[in-house]
CSV table of C-alpha atoms in Angstrom, one decimal:
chain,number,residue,atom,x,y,z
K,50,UNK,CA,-45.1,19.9,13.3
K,51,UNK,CA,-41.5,20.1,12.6
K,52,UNK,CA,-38.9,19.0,15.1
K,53,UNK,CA,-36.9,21.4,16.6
K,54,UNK,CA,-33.1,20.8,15.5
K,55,UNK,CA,-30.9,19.6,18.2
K,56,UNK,CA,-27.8,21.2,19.2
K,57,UNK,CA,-24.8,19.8,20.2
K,58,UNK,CA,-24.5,20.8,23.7
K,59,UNK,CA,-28.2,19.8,24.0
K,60,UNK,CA,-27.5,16.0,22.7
K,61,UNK,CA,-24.5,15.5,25.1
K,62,UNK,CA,-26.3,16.8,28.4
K,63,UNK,CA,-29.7,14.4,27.6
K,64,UNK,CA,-27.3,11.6,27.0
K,65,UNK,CA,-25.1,12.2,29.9
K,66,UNK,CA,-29.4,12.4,31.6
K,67,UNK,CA,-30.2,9.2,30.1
K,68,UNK,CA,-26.8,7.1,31.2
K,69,UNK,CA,-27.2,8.4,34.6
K,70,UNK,CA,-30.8,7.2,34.5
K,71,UNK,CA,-29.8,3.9,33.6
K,72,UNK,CA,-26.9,3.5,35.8
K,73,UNK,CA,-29.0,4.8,38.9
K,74,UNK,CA,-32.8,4.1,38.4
K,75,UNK,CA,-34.5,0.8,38.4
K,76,UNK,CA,-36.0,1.2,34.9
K,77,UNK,CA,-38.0,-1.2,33.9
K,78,UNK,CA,-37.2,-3.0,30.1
K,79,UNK,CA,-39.3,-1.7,28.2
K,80,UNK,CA,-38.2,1.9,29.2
K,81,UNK,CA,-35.0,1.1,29.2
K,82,UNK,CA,-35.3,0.2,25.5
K,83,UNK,CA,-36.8,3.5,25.1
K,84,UNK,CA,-33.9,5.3,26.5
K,85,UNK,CA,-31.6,3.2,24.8
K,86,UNK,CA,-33.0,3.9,21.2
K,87,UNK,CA,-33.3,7.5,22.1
K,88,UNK,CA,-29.2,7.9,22.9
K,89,UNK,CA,-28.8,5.9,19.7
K,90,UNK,CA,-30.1,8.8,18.4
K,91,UNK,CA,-28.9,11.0,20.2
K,92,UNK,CA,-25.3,10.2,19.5
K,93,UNK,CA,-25.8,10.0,15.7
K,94,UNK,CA,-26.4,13.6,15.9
K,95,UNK,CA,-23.6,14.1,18.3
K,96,UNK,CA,-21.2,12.5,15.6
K,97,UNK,CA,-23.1,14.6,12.8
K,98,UNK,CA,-22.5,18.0,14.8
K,99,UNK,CA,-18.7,17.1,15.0
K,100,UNK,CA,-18.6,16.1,11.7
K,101,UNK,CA,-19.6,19.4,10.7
K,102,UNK,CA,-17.8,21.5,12.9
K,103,UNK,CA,-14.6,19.2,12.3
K,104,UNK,CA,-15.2,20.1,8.2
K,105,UNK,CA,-15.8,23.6,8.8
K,106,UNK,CA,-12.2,24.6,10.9
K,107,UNK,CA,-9.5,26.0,8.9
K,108,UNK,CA,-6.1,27.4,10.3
K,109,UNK,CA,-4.6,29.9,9.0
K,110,UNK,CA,-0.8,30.8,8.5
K,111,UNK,CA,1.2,33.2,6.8
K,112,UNK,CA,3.1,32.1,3.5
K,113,UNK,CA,4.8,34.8,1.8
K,114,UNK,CA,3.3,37.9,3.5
K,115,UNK,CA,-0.2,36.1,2.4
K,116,UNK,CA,-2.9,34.9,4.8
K,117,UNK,CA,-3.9,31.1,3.9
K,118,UNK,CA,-6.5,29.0,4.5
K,119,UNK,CA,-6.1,25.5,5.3
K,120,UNK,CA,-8.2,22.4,6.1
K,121,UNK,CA,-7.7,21.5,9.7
K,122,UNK,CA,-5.6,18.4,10.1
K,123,UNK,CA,-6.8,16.7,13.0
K,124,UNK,CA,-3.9,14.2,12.9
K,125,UNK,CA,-1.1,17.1,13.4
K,126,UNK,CA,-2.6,17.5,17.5
């Protein structure tokens, strides 16, 4: 059975479960491990997700009368 693909906004709210879960629960190792591994994971696809979304924003601006498309310069903000 396949897995189901997670999205972004689904990766960041089970991290943000699994940090408060660490933070506030007496877990014991092994499940801690567990959890650990799992936000490992979890944050791989976070970066993945940004990654794509980063490489698929353009601005646009007017040059000559003409609409252009531009790669979005993240070091411009």
């Amino acid at each position: 059975m396949p897995k189901k693909k997670v999205s972004y906004e689904e990766a960041v709210t089970r991290l943000e479960e699994i940090v408060e879960q660490l933070e506030t629960d007496e877990v014991l190792l092994e499940e801690a491990v567990k959890l650990y591994q799992e936000g490992l994971k979890l944050a791989a696809i976070c970066k993945e997700r940004l990654a794509a979304a980063e490489g698929s924003v353009t601005l646009l601006r007017q040059e000559a009368g003409l609409w252009e498309e531009t790669p979005f310069d993240k070091e411009g903000l």
